[in-house]
């Protein structure tokens, strides 16, 4: 049930763009995106519910494909504050919430 | 809004003792809370879903007698690690869902508890 993310890790220079993918073998009811800084709790970024949906704020956006089996998170003109581990997440049948495998993002000056 | 408080943030205990971790929703009522465990550089693994007034639902492979969950009120869920062993050392995080609209909901997390069993 755990979505798989790729890449596992990425290093960017400030100002560069990145894409993080989240895939599932089955259609997802929803996909959430979170960012976690080391030693801290995950912070909610956004949720997508509909196939084909795109959503974003500032320079972070996400899409959910038509089959609802794949989502991508787009970070444009990355800033140092974007560093952290990004997780997608999805809801299970019994109201559970499962996280993806995670992607470590490091932005360097 | 939707703030979750988790205590303690760090705890060191001796092997064989029990440790209780509290998770409180401060400004909303949480009928459902979730408990996760996270190992270094790994994802958060769902341990159990805590339902107010009823028994928790544990994920496969999680020992319910080892990790006791109580959700006695709409604002408090507790996780007790019983007879702790060094392999129970980990980062434990609770969360609760918040809801604003049909397409606007998510999960808010406590700040986590770093448990070290010596």
mmCIF file with all atom_site columns, C-alpha atoms in Angstrom:
data_model
loop_
_atom_site.group_PDB
_atom_site.id
_atom_site.type_symbol
_atom_site.label_atom_id
_atom_site.label_alt_id
_atom_site.label_comp_id
_atom_site.label_asym_id
_atom_site.label_entity_id
_atom_site.label_seq_id
_atom_site.pdbx_PDB_ins_code
_atom_site.Cartn_x
_atom_site.Cartn_y
_atom_site.Cartn_z
_atom_site.occupancy
_atom_site.B_iso_or_equiv
_atom_site.pdbx_formal_charge
_atom_site.auth_seq_id
_atom_site.auth_comp_id
_atom_site.auth_asym_id
_atom_site.auth_atom_id
_atom_site.pdbx_PDB_model_num
ATOM 1   C CA . UNK A 1 1   ? 0.000   0.000  0.000   1.00 0.00 ? 1   UNK A CA 1
ATOM 2   C CA . UNK A 1 2   ? 2.964   2.304  0.366   1.00 0.00 ? 2   UNK A CA 1
ATOM 3   C CA . UNK A 1 3   ? 3.424   4.579  -2.669  1.00 0.00 ? 3   UNK A CA 1
ATOM 4   C CA . UNK A 1 4   ? 6.886   4.556  -4.215  1.00 0.00 ? 4   UNK A CA 1
ATOM 5   C CA . UNK A 1 5   ? 8.730   7.814  -4.737  1.00 0.00 ? 5   UNK A CA 1
ATOM 6   C CA . UNK A 1 6   ? 11.531  8.715  -7.097  1.00 0.00 ? 6   UNK A CA 1
ATOM 7   C CA . UNK A 1 7   ? 14.192  9.840  -6.959  1.00 0.00 ? 7   UNK A CA 1
ATOM 8   C CA . UNK A 1 8   ? 15.272  8.752  -3.499  1.00 0.00 ? 8   UNK A CA 1
ATOM 9   C CA . UNK A 1 9   ? 17.531  11.765 -3.191  1.00 0.00 ? 9   UNK A CA 1
ATOM 10  C CA . UNK A 1 10  ? 18.366  14.868 -5.170  1.00 0.00 ? 10  UNK A CA 1
ATOM 11  C CA . UNK A 1 11  ? 20.828  17.714 -4.732  1.00 0.00 ? 11  UNK A CA 1
ATOM 12  C CA . UNK A 1 12  ? 20.109  21.063 -6.349  1.00 0.00 ? 12  UNK A CA 1
ATOM 13  C CA . UNK A 1 13  ? 21.764  24.410 -6.579  1.00 0.00 ? 13  UNK A CA 1
ATOM 14  C CA . UNK A 1 14  ? 19.701  27.386 -5.507  1.00 0.00 ? 14  UNK A CA 1
ATOM 15  C CA . UNK A 1 15  ? 17.447  28.464 -8.347  1.00 0.00 ? 15  UNK A CA 1
ATOM 16  C CA . UNK A 1 16  ? 17.284  25.063 -10.038 1.00 0.00 ? 16  UNK A CA 1
ATOM 17  C CA . UNK A 1 17  ? 14.097  23.077 -10.533 1.00 0.00 ? 17  UNK A CA 1
ATOM 18  C CA . UNK A 1 18  ? 13.192  19.599 -9.306  1.00 0.00 ? 18  UNK A CA 1
ATOM 19  C CA . UNK A 1 19  ? 10.457  17.041 -9.875  1.00 0.00 ? 19  UNK A CA 1
ATOM 20  C CA . UNK A 1 20  ? 9.536   14.352 -7.377  1.00 0.00 ? 20  UNK A CA 1
ATOM 21  C CA . UNK A 1 21  ? 7.342   11.493 -8.472  1.00 0.00 ? 21  UNK A CA 1
ATOM 22  C CA . UNK A 1 22  ? 4.952   9.333  -6.463  1.00 0.00 ? 22  UNK A CA 1
ATOM 23  C CA . UNK A 1 23  ? 3.566   6.136  -7.966  1.00 0.00 ? 23  UNK A CA 1
ATOM 24  C CA . UNK A 1 24  ? 1.111   3.479  -6.952  1.00 0.00 ? 24  UNK A CA 1
ATOM 25  C CA . UNK A 1 25  ? 0.115   0.202  -8.528  1.00 0.00 ? 25  UNK A CA 1
ATOM 26  C CA . UNK A 1 26  ? -3.516  0.960  -7.729  1.00 0.00 ? 26  UNK A CA 1
ATOM 27  C CA . UNK A 1 27  ? -5.657  4.048  -8.176  1.00 0.00 ? 27  UNK A CA 1
ATOM 28  C CA . UNK A 1 28  ? -5.421  6.346  -5.186  1.00 0.00 ? 28  UNK A CA 1
ATOM 29  C CA . UNK A 1 29  ? -8.347  8.053  -3.532  1.00 0.00 ? 29  UNK A CA 1
ATOM 30  C CA . UNK A 1 30  ? -6.198  11.105 -2.950  1.00 0.00 ? 30  UNK A CA 1
ATOM 31  C CA . UNK A 1 31  ? -2.588  12.156 -2.802  1.00 0.00 ? 31  UNK A CA 1
ATOM 32  C CA . UNK A 1 32  ? -1.107  14.455 -0.191  1.00 0.00 ? 32  UNK A CA 1
ATOM 33  C CA . UNK A 1 33  ? 2.319   16.040 -0.173  1.00 0.00 ? 33  UNK A CA 1
ATOM 34  C CA . UNK A 1 34  ? 4.343   16.785 2.962   1.00 0.00 ? 34  UNK A CA 1
ATOM 35  C CA . UNK A 1 35  ? 7.797   18.143 3.704   1.00 0.00 ? 35  UNK A CA 1
ATOM 36  C CA . UNK A 1 36  ? 9.746   17.074 6.767   1.00 0.00 ? 36  UNK A CA 1
ATOM 37  C CA . UNK A 1 37  ? 12.812  18.829 8.123   1.00 0.00 ? 37  UNK A CA 1
ATOM 38  C CA . UNK A 1 38  ? 15.281  16.734 10.102  1.00 0.00 ? 38  UNK A CA 1
ATOM 39  C CA . UNK A 1 39  ? 13.983  15.946 13.582  1.00 0.00 ? 39  UNK A CA 1
ATOM 40  C CA . UNK A 1 40  ? 10.705  17.734 12.992  1.00 0.00 ? 40  UNK A CA 1
ATOM 41  C CA . UNK A 1 41  ? 7.154   16.722 12.184  1.00 0.00 ? 41  UNK A CA 1
ATOM 42  C CA . UNK A 1 42  ? 5.959   16.600 8.566   1.00 0.00 ? 42  UNK A CA 1
ATOM 43  C CA . UNK A 1 43  ? 4.266   19.758 7.303   1.00 0.00 ? 43  UNK A CA 1
ATOM 44  C CA . UNK A 1 44  ? 1.284   19.624 4.960   1.00 0.00 ? 44  UNK A CA 1
ATOM 45  C CA . UNK A 1 45  ? 1.876   21.107 1.500   1.00 0.00 ? 45  UNK A CA 1
ATOM 46  C CA . UNK A 1 46  ? -1.208  20.215 -0.520  1.00 0.00 ? 46  UNK A CA 1
ATOM 47  C CA . UNK A 1 47  ? -3.799  17.604 -1.384  1.00 0.00 ? 47  UNK A CA 1
ATOM 48  C CA . UNK A 1 48  ? -5.067  16.476 -4.778  1.00 0.00 ? 48  UNK A CA 1
ATOM 49  C CA . UNK A 1 49  ? -8.277  14.549 -5.184  1.00 0.00 ? 49  UNK A CA 1
ATOM 50  C CA . UNK A 1 50  ? -9.237  14.531 -8.837  1.00 0.00 ? 50  UNK A CA 1
ATOM 51  C CA . UNK A 1 51  ? -7.625  12.792 -11.771 1.00 0.00 ? 51  UNK A CA 1
ATOM 52  C CA . UNK A 1 52  ? -5.936  15.394 -13.947 1.00 0.00 ? 52  UNK A CA 1
ATOM 53  C CA . UNK A 1 53  ? -5.857  17.938 -11.144 1.00 0.00 ? 53  UNK A CA 1
ATOM 54  C CA . UNK A 1 54  ? -3.034  20.419 -10.809 1.00 0.00 ? 54  UNK A CA 1
ATOM 55  C CA . UNK A 1 55  ? -2.534  22.617 -7.814  1.00 0.00 ? 55  UNK A CA 1
ATOM 56  C CA . UNK A 1 56  ? 0.153   24.897 -6.503  1.00 0.00 ? 56  UNK A CA 1
ATOM 57  C CA . UNK A 1 57  ? 1.160   27.919 -4.503  1.00 0.00 ? 57  UNK A CA 1
ATOM 58  C CA . UNK A 1 58  ? 4.250   30.056 -4.792  1.00 0.00 ? 58  UNK A CA 1
ATOM 59  C CA . UNK A 1 59  ? 6.791   27.960 -6.642  1.00 0.00 ? 59  UNK A CA 1
ATOM 60  C CA . UNK A 1 60  ? 5.668   24.542 -5.471  1.00 0.00 ? 60  UNK A CA 1
ATOM 61  C CA . UNK A 1 61  ? 2.991   22.757 -7.438  1.00 0.00 ? 61  UNK A CA 1
ATOM 62  C CA . UNK A 1 62  ? 1.721   19.239 -7.962  1.00 0.00 ? 62  UNK A CA 1
ATOM 63  C CA . UNK A 1 63  ? -0.243  17.199 -10.442 1.00 0.00 ? 63  UNK A CA 1
ATOM 64  C CA . UNK A 1 64  ? -2.314  14.034 -10.246 1.00 0.00 ? 64  UNK A CA 1
ATOM 65  C CA . UNK A 1 65  ? -2.593  11.982 -13.425 1.00 0.00 ? 65  UNK A CA 1
ATOM 66  C CA . UNK A 1 66  ? -5.893  10.962 -14.992 1.00 0.00 ? 66  UNK A CA 1
ATOM 67  C CA . UNK A 1 67  ? -5.701  7.391  -13.713 1.00 0.00 ? 67  UNK A CA 1
ATOM 68  C CA . UNK A 1 68  ? -4.899  8.649  -10.208 1.00 0.00 ? 68  UNK A CA 1
ATOM 69  C CA . UNK A 1 69  ? -1.938  6.326  -9.928  1.00 0.00 ? 69  UNK A CA 1
ATOM 70  C CA . UNK A 1 70  ? 0.830   8.854  -10.225 1.00 0.00 ? 70  UNK A CA 1
ATOM 71  C CA . UNK A 1 71  ? 1.504   12.300 -8.809  1.00 0.00 ? 71  UNK A CA 1
ATOM 72  C CA . UNK A 1 72  ? 4.395   14.674 -9.283  1.00 0.00 ? 72  UNK A CA 1
ATOM 73  C CA . UNK A 1 73  ? 5.595   17.547 -7.125  1.00 0.00 ? 73  UNK A CA 1
ATOM 74  C CA . UNK A 1 74  ? 7.309   20.420 -8.928  1.00 0.00 ? 74  UNK A CA 1
ATOM 75  C CA . UNK A 1 75  ? 9.681   22.770 -7.184  1.00 0.00 ? 75  UNK A CA 1
ATOM 76  C CA . UNK A 1 76  ? 10.796  25.693 -9.314  1.00 0.00 ? 76  UNK A CA 1
ATOM 77  C CA . UNK A 1 77  ? 13.594  28.154 -8.642  1.00 0.00 ? 77  UNK A CA 1
ATOM 78  C CA . UNK A 1 78  ? 14.488  26.223 -5.506  1.00 0.00 ? 78  UNK A CA 1
ATOM 79  C CA . UNK A 1 79  ? 15.414  28.035 -2.340  1.00 0.00 ? 79  UNK A CA 1
ATOM 80  C CA . UNK A 1 80  ? 17.593  26.868 0.541   1.00 0.00 ? 80  UNK A CA 1
ATOM 81  C CA . UNK A 1 81  ? 14.451  26.558 2.656   1.00 0.00 ? 81  UNK A CA 1
ATOM 82  C CA . UNK A 1 82  ? 13.142  23.853 0.335   1.00 0.00 ? 82  UNK A CA 1
ATOM 83  C CA . UNK A 1 83  ? 15.653  21.361 1.720   1.00 0.00 ? 83  UNK A CA 1
ATOM 84  C CA . UNK A 1 84  ? 14.081  18.451 3.536   1.00 0.00 ? 84  UNK A CA 1
ATOM 85  C CA . UNK A 1 85  ? 12.480  15.123 2.884   1.00 0.00 ? 85  UNK A CA 1
ATOM 86  C CA . UNK A 1 86  ? 9.338   15.127 0.788   1.00 0.00 ? 86  UNK A CA 1
ATOM 87  C CA . UNK A 1 87  ? 6.680   12.511 1.254   1.00 0.00 ? 87  UNK A CA 1
ATOM 88  C CA . UNK A 1 88  ? 3.586   11.797 -0.708  1.00 0.00 ? 88  UNK A CA 1
ATOM 89  C CA . UNK A 1 89  ? 0.807   10.097 1.178   1.00 0.00 ? 89  UNK A CA 1
ATOM 90  C CA . UNK A 1 90  ? -2.510  8.477  0.530   1.00 0.00 ? 90  UNK A CA 1
ATOM 91  C CA . UNK A 1 91  ? -5.552  7.238  2.367   1.00 0.00 ? 91  UNK A CA 1
ATOM 92  C CA . UNK A 1 92  ? -6.325  3.570  2.826   1.00 0.00 ? 92  UNK A CA 1
ATOM 93  C CA . UNK A 1 93  ? -9.692  1.848  2.766   1.00 0.00 ? 93  UNK A CA 1
ATOM 94  C CA . UNK A 1 94  ? -10.122 1.951  6.510   1.00 0.00 ? 94  UNK A CA 1
ATOM 95  C CA . UNK A 1 95  ? -9.384  5.642  7.043   1.00 0.00 ? 95  UNK A CA 1
ATOM 96  C CA . UNK A 1 96  ? -5.664  5.011  7.485   1.00 0.00 ? 96  UNK A CA 1
ATOM 97  C CA . UNK A 1 97  ? -3.052  7.322  6.028   1.00 0.00 ? 97  UNK A CA 1
ATOM 98  C CA . UNK A 1 98  ? 0.116   5.927  4.483   1.00 0.00 ? 98  UNK A CA 1
ATOM 99  C CA . UNK A 1 99  ? 3.282   7.756  3.537   1.00 0.00 ? 99  UNK A CA 1
ATOM 100 C CA . UNK A 1 100 ? 5.365   7.179  0.429   1.00 0.00 ? 100 UNK A CA 1
ATOM 101 C CA . UNK A 1 101 ? 8.978   6.068  0.550   1.00 0.00 ? 101 UNK A CA 1
ATOM 102 C CA . UNK A 1 102 ? 10.305  9.632  0.684   1.00 0.00 ? 102 UNK A CA 1
ATOM 103 C CA . UNK A 1 103 ? 12.653  11.834 -1.341  1.00 0.00 ? 103 UNK A CA 1
ATOM 104 C CA . UNK A 1 104 ? 15.515  13.696 0.270   1.00 0.00 ? 104 UNK A CA 1
ATOM 105 C CA . UNK A 1 105 ? 16.019  17.118 -1.303  1.00 0.00 ? 105 UNK A CA 1
ATOM 106 C CA . UNK A 1 106 ? 19.103  19.200 -0.573  1.00 0.00 ? 106 UNK A CA 1
ATOM 107 C CA . UNK A 1 107 ? 19.475  22.712 -1.943  1.00 0.00 ? 107 UNK A CA 1
ATOM 108 C CA . UNK A 1 108 ? 22.976  24.129 -1.873  1.00 0.00 ? 108 UNK A CA 1
ATOM 109 C CA . UNK A 1 109 ? 24.063  27.740 -2.440  1.00 0.00 ? 109 UNK A CA 1
ATOM 110 C CA . UNK B 2 1   ? -5.961  26.089 13.730  1.00 0.00 ? 1   UNK B CA 1
ATOM 111 C CA . UNK B 2 2   ? -5.552  22.286 13.772  1.00 0.00 ? 2   UNK B CA 1
ATOM 112 C CA . UNK B 2 3   ? -2.691  22.112 16.229  1.00 0.00 ? 3   UNK B CA 1
ATOM 113 C CA . UNK B 2 4   ? -1.523  18.828 17.680  1.00 0.00 ? 4   UNK B CA 1
ATOM 114 C CA . UNK B 2 5   ? 0.674   18.746 20.762  1.00 0.00 ? 5   UNK B CA 1
ATOM 115 C CA . UNK B 2 6   ? 2.809   15.712 21.577  1.00 0.00 ? 6   UNK B CA 1
ATOM 116 C CA . UNK B 2 7   ? 4.676   15.032 24.810  1.00 0.00 ? 7   UNK B CA 1
ATOM 117 C CA . UNK B 2 8   ? 7.311   14.261 25.778  1.00 0.00 ? 8   UNK B CA 1
ATOM 118 C CA . UNK B 2 9   ? 9.608   15.326 22.973  1.00 0.00 ? 9   UNK B CA 1
ATOM 119 C CA . UNK B 2 10  ? 12.423  13.164 24.233  1.00 0.00 ? 10  UNK B CA 1
ATOM 120 C CA . UNK B 2 11  ? 12.526  10.309 26.692  1.00 0.00 ? 11  UNK B CA 1
ATOM 121 C CA . UNK B 2 12  ? 15.225  7.934  27.802  1.00 0.00 ? 12  UNK B CA 1
ATOM 122 C CA . UNK B 2 13  ? 14.119  4.877  29.716  1.00 0.00 ? 13  UNK B CA 1
ATOM 123 C CA . UNK B 2 14  ? 15.622  1.680  31.021  1.00 0.00 ? 14  UNK B CA 1
ATOM 124 C CA . UNK B 2 15  ? 15.000  -1.592 29.308  1.00 0.00 ? 15  UNK B CA 1
ATOM 125 C CA . UNK B 2 16  ? 11.933  -3.321 30.739  1.00 0.00 ? 16  UNK B CA 1
ATOM 126 C CA . UNK B 2 17  ? 10.092  -0.183 31.776  1.00 0.00 ? 17  UNK B CA 1
ATOM 127 C CA . UNK B 2 18  ? 7.039   1.362  30.118  1.00 0.00 ? 18  UNK B CA 1
ATOM 128 C CA . UNK B 2 19  ? 6.760   4.768  28.504  1.00 0.00 ? 19  UNK B CA 1
ATOM 129 C CA . UNK B 2 20  ? 3.616   6.762  27.777  1.00 0.00 ? 20  UNK B CA 1
ATOM 130 C CA . UNK B 2 21  ? 3.432   9.293  24.965  1.00 0.00 ? 21  UNK B CA 1
ATOM 131 C CA . UNK B 2 22  ? 0.554   11.773 24.800  1.00 0.00 ? 22  UNK B CA 1
ATOM 132 C CA . UNK B 2 23  ? -0.976  13.352 21.732  1.00 0.00 ? 23  UNK B CA 1
ATOM 133 C CA . UNK B 2 24  ? -3.479  16.179 22.150  1.00 0.00 ? 24  UNK B CA 1
ATOM 134 C CA . UNK B 2 25  ? -5.497  18.128 19.621  1.00 0.00 ? 25  UNK B CA 1
ATOM 135 C CA . UNK B 2 26  ? -5.502  21.654 21.021  1.00 0.00 ? 26  UNK B CA 1
ATOM 136 C CA . UNK B 2 27  ? -8.084  23.544 19.012  1.00 0.00 ? 27  UNK B CA 1
ATOM 137 C CA . UNK B 2 28  ? -10.210 20.872 17.412  1.00 0.00 ? 28  UNK B CA 1
ATOM 138 C CA . UNK B 2 29  ? -11.770 17.521 18.176  1.00 0.00 ? 29  UNK B CA 1
ATOM 139 C CA . UNK B 2 30  ? -10.066 14.515 16.693  1.00 0.00 ? 30  UNK B CA 1
ATOM 140 C CA . UNK B 2 31  ? -12.192 11.403 16.473  1.00 0.00 ? 31  UNK B CA 1
ATOM 141 C CA . UNK B 2 32  ? -9.320  9.656  14.750  1.00 0.00 ? 32  UNK B CA 1
ATOM 142 C CA . UNK B 2 33  ? -5.626  9.926  15.454  1.00 0.00 ? 33  UNK B CA 1
ATOM 143 C CA . UNK B 2 34  ? -2.740  8.023  13.939  1.00 0.00 ? 34  UNK B CA 1
ATOM 144 C CA . UNK B 2 35  ? 0.513   6.778  15.394  1.00 0.00 ? 35  UNK B CA 1
ATOM 145 C CA . UNK B 2 36  ? 3.647   6.442  13.290  1.00 0.00 ? 36  UNK B CA 1
ATOM 146 C CA . UNK B 2 37  ? 7.138   5.207  13.857  1.00 0.00 ? 37  UNK B CA 1
ATOM 147 C CA . UNK B 2 38  ? 10.097  6.544  11.936  1.00 0.00 ? 38  UNK B CA 1
ATOM 148 C CA . UNK B 2 39  ? 13.610  5.137  11.756  1.00 0.00 ? 39  UNK B CA 1
ATOM 149 C CA . UNK B 2 40  ? 16.526  7.371  10.712  1.00 0.00 ? 40  UNK B CA 1
ATOM 150 C CA . UNK B 2 41  ? 16.360  8.380  7.052   1.00 0.00 ? 41  UNK B CA 1
ATOM 151 C CA . UNK B 2 42  ? 13.267  6.261  6.530   1.00 0.00 ? 42  UNK B CA 1
ATOM 152 C CA . UNK B 2 43  ? 9.634   6.981  5.891   1.00 0.00 ? 43  UNK B CA 1
ATOM 153 C CA . UNK B 2 44  ? 6.947   7.159  8.538   1.00 0.00 ? 44  UNK B CA 1
ATOM 154 C CA . UNK B 2 45  ? 5.367   3.772  9.058   1.00 0.00 ? 45  UNK B CA 1
ATOM 155 C CA . UNK B 2 46  ? 1.792   3.673  10.257  1.00 0.00 ? 46  UNK B CA 1
ATOM 156 C CA . UNK B 2 47  ? 1.515   1.660  13.454  1.00 0.00 ? 47  UNK B CA 1
ATOM 157 C CA . UNK B 2 48  ? -2.140  2.060  14.318  1.00 0.00 ? 48  UNK B CA 1
ATOM 158 C CA . UNK B 2 49  ? -5.268  4.113  13.864  1.00 0.00 ? 49  UNK B CA 1
ATOM 159 C CA . UNK B 2 50  ? -6.688  5.338  17.143  1.00 0.00 ? 50  UNK B CA 1
ATOM 160 C CA . UNK B 2 51  ? -10.453 5.804  17.307  1.00 0.00 ? 51  UNK B CA 1
ATOM 161 C CA . UNK B 2 52  ? -12.125 7.724  20.113  1.00 0.00 ? 52  UNK B CA 1
ATOM 162 C CA . UNK B 2 53  ? -14.116 5.444  22.355  1.00 0.00 ? 53  UNK B CA 1
ATOM 163 C CA . UNK B 2 54  ? -13.160 2.212  20.641  1.00 0.00 ? 54  UNK B CA 1
ATOM 164 C CA . UNK B 2 55  ? -10.225 -0.089 20.150  1.00 0.00 ? 55  UNK B CA 1
ATOM 165 C CA . UNK B 2 56  ? -7.335  0.970  17.972  1.00 0.00 ? 56  UNK B CA 1
ATOM 166 C CA . UNK B 2 57  ? -6.780  -0.658 14.613  1.00 0.00 ? 57  UNK B CA 1
ATOM 167 C CA . UNK B 2 58  ? -3.240  -1.958 14.345  1.00 0.00 ? 58  UNK B CA 1
ATOM 168 C CA . UNK B 2 59  ? -1.278  -2.436 11.152  1.00 0.00 ? 59  UNK B CA 1
ATOM 169 C CA . UNK B 2 60  ? 0.010   -5.847 10.285  1.00 0.00 ? 60  UNK B CA 1
ATOM 170 C CA . UNK B 2 61  ? 3.103   -6.759 12.244  1.00 0.00 ? 61  UNK B CA 1
ATOM 171 C CA . UNK B 2 62  ? 2.535   -4.256 15.064  1.00 0.00 ? 62  UNK B CA 1
ATOM 172 C CA . UNK B 2 63  ? 2.159   -5.913 18.466  1.00 0.00 ? 63  UNK B CA 1
ATOM 173 C CA . UNK B 2 64  ? -0.953  -4.542 20.129  1.00 0.00 ? 64  UNK B CA 1
ATOM 174 C CA . UNK B 2 65  ? 0.133   -5.786 23.545  1.00 0.00 ? 65  UNK B CA 1
ATOM 175 C CA . UNK B 2 66  ? 3.440   -4.039 23.142  1.00 0.00 ? 66  UNK B CA 1
ATOM 176 C CA . UNK B 2 67  ? 2.108   -0.733 21.897  1.00 0.00 ? 67  UNK B CA 1
ATOM 177 C CA . UNK B 2 68  ? -1.003  0.111  23.889  1.00 0.00 ? 68  UNK B CA 1
ATOM 178 C CA . UNK B 2 69  ? -3.172  2.849  22.449  1.00 0.00 ? 69  UNK B CA 1
ATOM 179 C CA . UNK B 2 70  ? -5.918  4.626  24.338  1.00 0.00 ? 70  UNK B CA 1
ATOM 180 C CA . UNK B 2 71  ? -8.178  7.289  22.865  1.00 0.00 ? 71  UNK B CA 1
ATOM 181 C CA . UNK B 2 72  ? -10.466 8.119  25.756  1.00 0.00 ? 72  UNK B CA 1
ATOM 182 C CA . UNK B 2 73  ? -11.513 11.589 24.649  1.00 0.00 ? 73  UNK B CA 1
ATOM 183 C CA . UNK B 2 74  ? -11.871 13.611 21.477  1.00 0.00 ? 74  UNK B CA 1
ATOM 184 C CA . UNK B 2 75  ? -8.688  15.515 22.234  1.00 0.00 ? 75  UNK B CA 1
ATOM 185 C CA . UNK B 2 76  ? -6.317  12.939 23.676  1.00 0.00 ? 76  UNK B CA 1
ATOM 186 C CA . UNK B 2 77  ? -4.714  9.754  22.444  1.00 0.00 ? 77  UNK B CA 1
ATOM 187 C CA . UNK B 2 78  ? -1.903  7.980  24.251  1.00 0.00 ? 78  UNK B CA 1
ATOM 188 C CA . UNK B 2 79  ? 0.647   5.414  23.127  1.00 0.00 ? 79  UNK B CA 1
ATOM 189 C CA . UNK B 2 80  ? 2.273   3.298  25.818  1.00 0.00 ? 80  UNK B CA 1
ATOM 190 C CA . UNK B 2 81  ? 5.344   1.303  24.901  1.00 0.00 ? 81  UNK B CA 1
ATOM 191 C CA . UNK B 2 82  ? 5.324   -1.562 27.380  1.00 0.00 ? 82  UNK B CA 1
ATOM 192 C CA . UNK B 2 83  ? 8.384   -3.461 28.549  1.00 0.00 ? 83  UNK B CA 1
ATOM 193 C CA . UNK B 2 84  ? 10.551  -1.355 26.300  1.00 0.00 ? 84  UNK B CA 1
ATOM 194 C CA . UNK B 2 85  ? 13.657  -2.828 24.686  1.00 0.00 ? 85  UNK B CA 1
ATOM 195 C CA . UNK B 2 86  ? 16.508  -1.106 22.847  1.00 0.00 ? 86  UNK B CA 1
ATOM 196 C CA . UNK B 2 87  ? 14.981  -2.095 19.498  1.00 0.00 ? 87  UNK B CA 1
ATOM 197 C CA . UNK B 2 88  ? 11.937  0.040  20.391  1.00 0.00 ? 88  UNK B CA 1
ATOM 198 C CA . UNK B 2 89  ? 14.143  3.112  20.251  1.00 0.00 ? 89  UNK B CA 1
ATOM 199 C CA . UNK B 2 90  ? 12.750  5.295  17.509  1.00 0.00 ? 90  UNK B CA 1
ATOM 200 C CA . UNK B 2 91  ? 10.963  8.517  16.619  1.00 0.00 ? 91  UNK B CA 1
ATOM 201 C CA . UNK B 2 92  ? 7.228   8.252  17.279  1.00 0.00 ? 92  UNK B CA 1
ATOM 202 C CA . UNK B 2 93  ? 4.809   10.773 15.756  1.00 0.00 ? 93  UNK B CA 1
ATOM 203 C CA . UNK B 2 94  ? 1.076   11.165 16.131  1.00 0.00 ? 94  UNK B CA 1
ATOM 204 C CA . UNK B 2 95  ? -1.275  12.911 13.763  1.00 0.00 ? 95  UNK B CA 1
ATOM 205 C CA . UNK B 2 96  ? -4.907  13.887 13.406  1.00 0.00 ? 96  UNK B CA 1
ATOM 206 C CA . UNK B 2 97  ? -6.979  14.839 10.420  1.00 0.00 ? 97  UNK B CA 1
ATOM 207 C CA . UNK B 2 98  ? -8.370  18.320 9.902   1.00 0.00 ? 98  UNK B CA 1
ATOM 208 C CA . UNK B 2 99  ? -11.166 19.281 7.584   1.00 0.00 ? 99  UNK B CA 1
ATOM 209 C CA . UNK B 2 100 ? -12.121 22.613 6.050   1.00 0.00 ? 100 UNK B CA 1
ATOM 210 C CA . UNK B 2 101 ? -14.013 21.635 2.933   1.00 0.00 ? 101 UNK B CA 1
ATOM 211 C CA . UNK B 2 102 ? -14.642 18.640 0.734   1.00 0.00 ? 102 UNK B CA 1
ATOM 212 C CA . UNK B 2 103 ? -11.459 19.259 -1.228  1.00 0.00 ? 103 UNK B CA 1
ATOM 213 C CA . UNK B 2 104 ? -9.483  20.865 1.541   1.00 0.00 ? 104 UNK B CA 1
ATOM 214 C CA . UNK B 2 105 ? -8.382  18.542 4.280   1.00 0.00 ? 105 UNK B CA 1
ATOM 215 C CA . UNK B 2 106 ? -5.184  17.008 5.483   1.00 0.00 ? 106 UNK B CA 1
ATOM 216 C CA . UNK B 2 107 ? -3.291  15.766 8.480   1.00 0.00 ? 107 UNK B CA 1
ATOM 217 C CA . UNK B 2 108 ? -1.488  17.709 11.139  1.00 0.00 ? 108 UNK B CA 1
ATOM 218 C CA . UNK B 2 109 ? 1.310   16.166 13.139  1.00 0.00 ? 109 UNK B CA 1
ATOM 219 C CA . UNK B 2 110 ? 2.639   16.335 16.620  1.00 0.00 ? 110 UNK B CA 1
ATOM 220 C CA . UNK B 2 111 ? 6.263   17.336 17.043  1.00 0.00 ? 111 UNK B CA 1
ATOM 221 C CA . UNK B 2 112 ? 7.307   13.747 17.669  1.00 0.00 ? 112 UNK B CA 1
ATOM 222 C CA . UNK B 2 113 ? 8.872   11.841 20.547  1.00 0.00 ? 113 UNK B CA 1
ATOM 223 C CA . UNK B 2 114 ? 12.418  10.561 20.398  1.00 0.00 ? 114 UNK B CA 1
ATOM 224 C CA . UNK B 2 115 ? 12.468  7.391  22.512  1.00 0.00 ? 115 UNK B CA 1
ATOM 225 C CA . UNK B 2 116 ? 15.784  5.901  23.559  1.00 0.00 ? 116 UNK B CA 1
ATOM 226 C CA . UNK B 2 117 ? 15.776  2.657  25.510  1.00 0.00 ? 117 UNK B CA 1
ATOM 227 C CA . UNK B 2 118 ? 19.016  1.878  27.302  1.00 0.00 ? 118 UNK B CA 1
#
